[in-house]
XYZ file of C-alpha atoms in Angstrom:
429
model
C -20.362 25.896 33.888
C -22.391 24.451 36.735
C -25.475 26.474 37.457
C -25.919 25.767 41.169
C -29.421 24.619 42.105
C -30.649 24.752 38.500
C -27.962 22.266 37.518
C -29.035 19.924 40.290
C -32.660 20.028 39.135
C -31.698 19.437 35.509
C -29.412 16.575 36.374
C -32.021 14.948 38.577
C -34.524 15.094 35.719
C -32.029 13.527 33.326
C -30.995 10.886 35.835
C -34.421 9.271 36.145
C -34.552 7.733 32.644
C -30.837 7.004 32.663
C -31.205 4.964 35.821
C -33.107 2.428 33.736
C -29.718 1.184 32.555
C -29.649 -0.915 35.715
C -33.246 -2.108 35.507
C -32.191 -5.690 34.848
C -30.269 -6.767 37.914
C -27.163 -8.793 36.970
C -27.396 -12.548 37.415
C -24.477 -14.719 38.448
C -23.631 -18.395 38.337
C -21.050 -21.053 37.590
C -19.744 -21.981 34.159
C -20.371 -25.604 33.127
C -16.666 -26.478 33.147
C -15.407 -24.333 36.004
C -15.340 -20.606 36.550
C -18.054 -18.027 37.082
C -20.270 -15.706 35.103
C -22.143 -12.473 35.621
C -24.769 -11.195 33.168
C -26.551 -7.865 32.694
C -29.294 -8.663 30.175
C -31.159 -6.298 27.881
C -33.078 -8.264 25.222
C -34.107 -5.074 23.409
C -30.594 -4.600 22.031
C -29.085 -6.071 18.885
C -25.561 -6.327 20.312
C -23.691 -8.375 22.891
C -20.592 -7.559 24.920
C -18.594 -10.603 25.990
C -15.739 -10.084 28.458
C -13.532 -12.894 29.692
C -11.520 -12.048 32.812
C -8.685 -13.849 34.585
C -6.761 -13.096 37.749
C -3.162 -13.316 36.586
C 0.090 -11.433 37.333
C 1.224 -9.410 34.325
C 4.912 -10.214 34.805
C 4.448 -13.902 35.511
C 4.034 -15.941 38.636
C 7.717 -15.508 39.469
C 7.635 -11.796 38.459
C 10.605 -12.495 36.149
C 8.887 -12.306 32.765
C 7.806 -8.714 32.062
C 4.963 -8.587 29.566
C 4.202 -12.321 29.581
C 0.503 -11.914 30.385
C 0.012 -9.600 27.402
C 2.042 -11.975 25.225
C -0.037 -14.980 26.253
C -3.381 -13.219 25.949
C -2.624 -11.869 22.478
C -1.090 -15.114 21.233
C -4.118 -17.130 22.401
C -6.410 -14.786 20.461
C -4.209 -15.049 17.356
C -3.739 -18.836 17.371
C -5.901 -20.902 14.977
C -8.820 -22.799 16.475
C -10.279 -26.100 15.203
C -12.132 -24.164 12.512
C -8.817 -22.895 11.184
C -9.713 -19.319 12.138
C -8.325 -17.468 15.118
C -10.567 -15.760 17.648
C -9.488 -12.367 16.277
C -10.305 -13.361 12.686
C -13.681 -14.763 13.714
C -14.789 -11.698 15.670
C -13.688 -9.244 12.991
C -15.282 -11.370 10.285
C -18.598 -11.086 12.101
C -18.324 -7.319 12.090
C -17.362 -7.175 15.767
C -14.505 -5.695 17.755
C -12.048 -7.395 20.057
C -9.723 -5.816 22.608
C -7.207 -7.182 25.098
C -6.487 -5.285 28.303
C -3.808 -6.352 30.749
C -3.521 -4.840 34.222
C -0.945 -5.721 36.891
C -3.237 -8.372 38.378
C -5.878 -8.997 35.692
C -6.299 -9.979 32.047
C -9.438 -8.975 30.139
C -10.413 -10.169 26.664
C -13.363 -8.143 25.403
C -15.496 -8.786 22.322
C -18.430 -6.722 21.054
C -20.493 -8.562 18.427
C -23.994 -8.794 16.951
C -26.254 -10.626 19.391
C -26.951 -13.292 16.766
C -23.254 -14.248 16.826
C -22.815 -14.283 20.605
C -23.088 -18.055 21.051
C -20.469 -18.711 18.392
C -18.071 -16.195 19.916
C -18.534 -17.531 23.467
C -17.570 -20.963 22.130
C -14.509 -19.560 20.372
C -13.382 -17.438 23.338
C -13.605 -20.374 25.725
C -11.750 -22.655 23.295
C -9.002 -20.094 22.697
C -8.324 -19.547 26.390
C -9.503 -22.609 28.293
C -7.518 -24.874 25.933
C -4.854 -22.560 24.456
C -2.830 -23.925 21.533
C -0.265 -21.181 21.001
C 2.195 -21.688 18.150
C 5.239 -19.821 16.839
C 3.225 -17.716 14.387
C 0.782 -16.591 17.081
C 3.655 -15.744 19.408
C 5.318 -13.686 16.679
C 2.130 -11.636 16.295
C 1.987 -11.151 20.063
C 5.613 -10.031 20.243
C 4.958 -7.367 17.630
C 1.868 -6.229 19.532
C 3.805 -5.753 22.775
C 6.693 -4.013 21.023
C 4.316 -1.502 19.415
C 2.517 -0.833 22.704
C 5.834 -0.368 24.486
C 7.003 2.152 21.889
C 3.726 4.065 22.147
C 3.969 4.297 25.926
C 7.326 6.065 25.654
C 5.331 9.065 24.420
C 2.423 8.785 26.852
C 3.142 10.689 30.065
C -0.036 9.352 31.681
C 1.015 5.725 31.148
C 4.600 6.332 32.227
C 3.551 8.176 35.375
C 0.905 5.590 36.234
C 3.460 2.778 36.117
C 6.103 4.782 37.974
C 3.691 5.772 40.754
C 2.554 2.190 41.200
C 6.195 1.098 41.380
C 6.735 3.559 44.251
C 3.539 2.713 46.127
C 3.809 -1.065 45.793
C 7.131 -2.506 46.927
C 6.435 -6.032 45.656
C 3.815 -8.028 43.812
C 2.185 -7.513 40.396
C 1.380 -3.829 40.946
C 5.101 -3.040 41.300
C 5.698 -3.955 37.649
C 4.427 -2.330 34.461
C 2.051 -4.597 32.484
C 3.743 -3.443 29.262
C 7.521 -3.307 29.786
C 9.304 -0.126 28.766
C 12.591 -2.006 28.435
C 12.203 -4.979 26.107
C 15.609 -6.559 26.806
C 14.279 -9.162 29.262
C 11.019 -9.490 27.353
C 12.814 -10.689 24.220
C 14.043 -13.777 26.038
C 10.568 -15.143 26.860
C 10.109 -18.472 25.071
C 7.117 -20.239 23.552
C 7.333 -22.851 26.307
C 7.116 -20.140 28.981
C 4.160 -18.446 27.300
C 2.308 -21.741 26.864
C 2.886 -22.703 30.483
C 1.679 -19.305 31.693
C -1.432 -19.504 29.506
C -2.263 -22.994 30.739
C -2.073 -21.871 34.351
C -3.592 -18.385 34.111
C -6.329 -19.024 31.544
C -7.787 -22.221 32.951
C -11.568 -22.191 33.097
C -11.680 -22.397 36.887
C -9.846 -19.065 37.029
C -12.226 -17.335 34.606
C -15.110 -14.913 34.972
C -17.334 -14.342 31.944
C -19.025 -10.936 32.121
C -21.793 -10.511 29.552
C -24.058 -7.559 28.775
C -26.600 -6.659 26.121
C -28.852 -9.187 24.391
C -27.413 -12.215 26.184
C -28.470 -14.948 28.593
C -26.966 -17.905 30.422
C -27.909 -20.355 27.636
C -24.891 -19.029 25.726
C -22.649 -20.986 28.075
C -23.967 -24.254 26.675
C -21.457 -23.517 23.891
C -18.520 -23.824 26.301
C -16.906 -27.205 25.637
C -13.329 -26.568 26.838
C -11.987 -26.429 30.367
C -12.274 -28.385 33.566
C -13.522 -27.687 37.105
C -10.971 -26.561 39.650
C -10.136 -23.905 42.194
C -10.204 -20.227 41.242
C -7.354 -17.942 42.223
C -8.267 -15.248 44.713
C -7.534 -11.549 44.144
C -3.779 -11.108 43.815
C -2.195 -8.958 46.506
C 0.706 -6.533 46.171
C 2.732 -5.285 49.137
C 2.666 -1.551 49.828
C 5.820 0.381 50.613
C 6.109 1.493 54.227
C 7.270 4.972 53.198
C 6.988 5.434 49.415
C 9.431 8.055 48.190
C 9.111 10.741 45.560
C 11.069 10.135 42.381
C 12.224 11.818 39.188
C 12.335 9.755 36.014
C 13.446 10.594 32.496
C 11.738 9.962 29.199
C 10.810 11.363 25.811
C 8.029 13.515 27.317
C 7.432 15.518 30.476
C 4.751 15.373 33.123
C 4.036 14.973 36.792
C 2.045 12.481 38.788
C 0.651 12.308 42.313
C -0.811 9.284 44.060
C -2.270 8.323 47.422
C -3.187 4.885 48.739
C -6.872 4.612 49.529
C -9.435 2.173 50.915
C -9.871 -1.400 49.631
C -12.831 -2.414 47.500
C -14.451 -3.945 50.592
C -14.779 -0.478 52.185
C -17.511 0.500 49.773
C -18.548 3.845 51.187
C -14.981 5.152 51.485
C -14.064 3.961 47.991
C -17.192 5.607 46.589
C -16.347 8.836 48.402
C -12.990 8.982 46.622
C -14.691 8.284 43.297
C -16.893 11.278 44.090
C -13.814 13.403 44.827
C -12.195 12.399 41.533
C -15.379 13.231 39.633
C -15.870 16.543 41.434
C -12.309 17.765 40.948
C -10.934 16.080 37.841
C -13.670 15.017 35.443
C -12.975 16.319 31.958
C -14.770 19.633 31.286
C -16.703 19.697 34.573
C -14.106 19.066 37.317
C -13.225 22.089 39.434
C -9.500 21.771 38.767
C -9.952 21.161 35.050
C -12.218 24.189 34.684
C -9.658 26.361 36.474
C -6.932 25.640 33.894
C -6.081 28.262 31.270
C -7.931 27.114 28.118
C -5.284 28.776 25.946
C -2.427 26.877 27.590
C -1.159 23.300 27.255
C -1.816 22.183 30.833
C -4.143 19.250 31.503
C -5.071 17.049 34.455
C -6.387 13.499 34.626
C -7.542 12.147 37.970
C -9.223 8.950 39.091
C -9.623 6.652 42.040
C -8.586 3.171 40.926
C -10.686 0.651 42.817
C -8.512 -2.338 43.724
C -8.787 -5.282 46.078
C -6.508 -3.670 48.667
C -5.551 -0.861 48.643
C -7.155 1.369 46.038
C -5.139 4.233 44.573
C -6.067 7.860 43.915
C -3.938 8.869 40.944
C -3.556 12.288 39.295
C -1.400 12.948 36.240
C -0.462 16.414 35.031
C 0.724 17.392 31.569
C 1.957 20.586 29.969
C 5.126 22.663 29.837
C 4.635 24.111 33.346
C 3.341 21.389 35.693
C 4.245 23.150 38.964
C 1.355 25.685 38.933
C -1.061 22.906 38.047
C 0.250 20.773 40.907
C -0.473 23.672 43.246
C -4.059 23.858 41.970
C -4.493 20.110 42.508
C -3.131 20.116 46.049
C -5.088 23.249 46.993
C -8.335 21.789 45.697
C -7.803 18.559 47.626
C -6.853 20.434 50.801
C -10.019 22.533 50.512
C -12.110 19.360 50.526
C -10.871 18.567 54.027
C -13.559 21.056 55.041
C -17.131 19.961 54.259
C -18.823 21.561 51.279
C -21.949 23.572 52.018
C -25.174 21.605 51.684
C -26.335 23.129 48.382
C -22.963 22.714 46.645
C -22.635 19.160 47.846
C -26.145 18.210 46.741
C -25.478 19.559 43.249
C -22.110 17.770 43.074
C -23.594 14.465 44.203
C -26.393 14.690 41.633
C -23.786 15.352 38.948
C -21.787 12.355 40.182
C -24.831 10.067 39.992
C -25.616 11.314 36.518
C -22.051 10.653 35.393
C -22.237 7.116 36.813
C -25.296 6.388 34.702
C -23.968 8.125 31.605
C -20.696 6.178 31.777
C -22.455 2.799 31.902
C -24.898 3.036 29.010
C -23.403 0.642 26.462
C -23.119 -3.146 26.846
C -19.344 -2.847 26.434
C -19.131 -0.457 29.395
C -21.432 -2.638 31.475
C -19.529 -5.861 30.816
C -16.221 -4.163 31.589
C -17.669 -2.805 34.807
C -19.063 -6.158 35.953
C -15.845 -7.992 35.108
C -13.538 -5.548 36.858
C -15.406 -5.411 40.159
C -16.008 -9.165 40.205
C -12.330 -9.849 39.563
C -11.244 -7.419 42.265
C -13.413 -9.334 44.707
C -16.736 -7.478 45.016
C -19.027 -8.053 42.055
C -22.170 -6.780 43.811
C -20.476 -3.366 44.108
C -20.262 -2.829 40.318
C -21.722 0.645 39.605
C -23.170 -0.358 36.212
C -26.187 -1.682 38.151
C -28.349 1.010 39.749
C -29.470 -1.516 42.373
C -25.899 -2.309 43.413
C -24.321 -1.490 46.747
C -22.254 1.138 44.901
C -25.338 3.279 44.243
C -26.501 2.871 47.820
C -23.098 4.073 48.996
C -23.124 6.975 46.525
C -26.523 8.169 47.650
C -25.465 7.940 51.293
C -22.537 10.340 50.914
C -22.663 13.553 52.892
C -20.276 16.547 53.134
C -18.867 15.625 56.535
C -18.119 12.020 55.576
C -16.402 12.992 52.314
C -14.272 15.560 54.151
C -13.251 12.913 56.699
C -12.183 10.515 53.932
C -10.133 13.230 52.232
C -8.395 13.950 55.544
C -7.736 10.253 56.143
C -6.393 9.269 52.741
C -5.330 12.329 50.723
C -2.913 14.098 53.047
C 0.509 12.992 51.763
C 0.920 12.159 48.075
C 3.735 10.303 46.402
C 5.084 12.501 43.603
C 6.813 11.347 40.421
C 8.252 13.932 38.042
C 8.866 12.958 34.433
C 11.512 15.005 32.639
C 13.170 14.677 29.278
C 16.736 13.390 29.163
C 17.895 16.851 28.101
C 16.419 18.435 31.240
C 18.387 18.927 34.422
C 15.377 19.663 36.596
C 11.583 19.639 36.389
C 10.022 22.454 34.377
C 8.410 25.072 36.547
C-alpha cells in the first residue's frame, strides 16, 4: 500500500541513486554504410545489448502478406552466414540471448551478449540483415516460428484484444493488421521470393537504427562491412477510423479491451501525462485499479499508453470470468481523474512514476530497447531511459490540472472490444 507522504519521501530517496542510470547521455551518429546509431554507454558493465531496428510494415508493403515481416526477420537470423553459422547459432554459442520483436510498423532484432563478443555480433547482425541470404531451410524455420506464435496467441486474451482494438482504431495501414496472423491460410502462400524481396527492401542498411547499451562504443561499427548508403524510410503512418465502433469477437478465451487514441510522440508532455495515468491506475501491484481488485478472484487488468508516431494509443485489457465489474472500475477511475488530484496525492504519485521510470530502465537490454523504439517512432531524444532526456523534463513538469485536462481531452470515449468463447452467446457479466 502507498503510505502517503512517507512513500513520497522514501521514493525520492531511492530515486537519487537510480537516476544515475542516465548519467551517460546517449550519443548518436551515422553508420559507415548507411543508417543511424544511438548508444548509451556504461564501461563498468561486462555485457552489451545490441538492438537493430527497421521501419517496416508487418504485413508487407502492399498489406497483402500477413506475417511476412516476422518471417523475413526470423529467416534472416536463421540463415547461414559466411562463417557457416547463423546469427542465432553464433549468439547462443557465445552464451548470449537473441529475440525478434515485430510490431505493426517496426522490426526489432535484439541480442544480449558478453561485452567481449559485441564486435563480432555487430558484424554478424549487419551481415545477416544488410545483405540477407535467406534459403529454403531458413524459411522453413521461420514458418514454424510464426505458426507456433500464432497458436499461442489464440490463448492470450491480451494479444487478441490488442490486435482487435488496433484494427478498430486504425482503418488502414500497418496498425490495422496483426503482426502475427491468427488465420494462417494466406500466410501459407508466401513464397521464398516474396520473403527475400521484402527483406532486401526493409532490412537495407539505410533503413536501420542500431541501438546499443552497456559496455559498448561507436568503434564497434567498424565491424559493419555490409550495406550501402541510401535514404531511410520515415515513420510509417496508419489511418485512424473516423468513428471506430465497438465489436465482439470470438476465440478460445474471454476478455475485454478498451482503447482511446492519444497524442503523437511529438506532443511530449501530453504523451508523458498519459504514461503517468497508466502507471498511476494500472501498474501491477501499485495501480489504483489493480489494488482495488479482489485478490481471491480471477480478475486482472493491464493498462499502458503505447507511444507511437501519430497517434498514440491508451490500451486497457481485462481478464477474468466477470469482466463487466472490472470495466466499471476502470471507467470510474479514469473519469475521476478528470478532476485534479490534490497536491499531496499528486506529488506522491509523480514521485512513484519517476521511480518506476528509473527502475524499468536499469539493464542494458531495457535501455537499448527504449532507445530503439523512440528513435524509430521519430523522437529519439524523448527516450525515457536517459534521465537527461526531454521525457524526464516533461515528467517533472506534470501538475494535477494539466493531467486532468489531458484525461478530459483524450480518455472520454473508449472503443470497446469484447472477446467471448465460441460457446458463449453474450459477454460474461
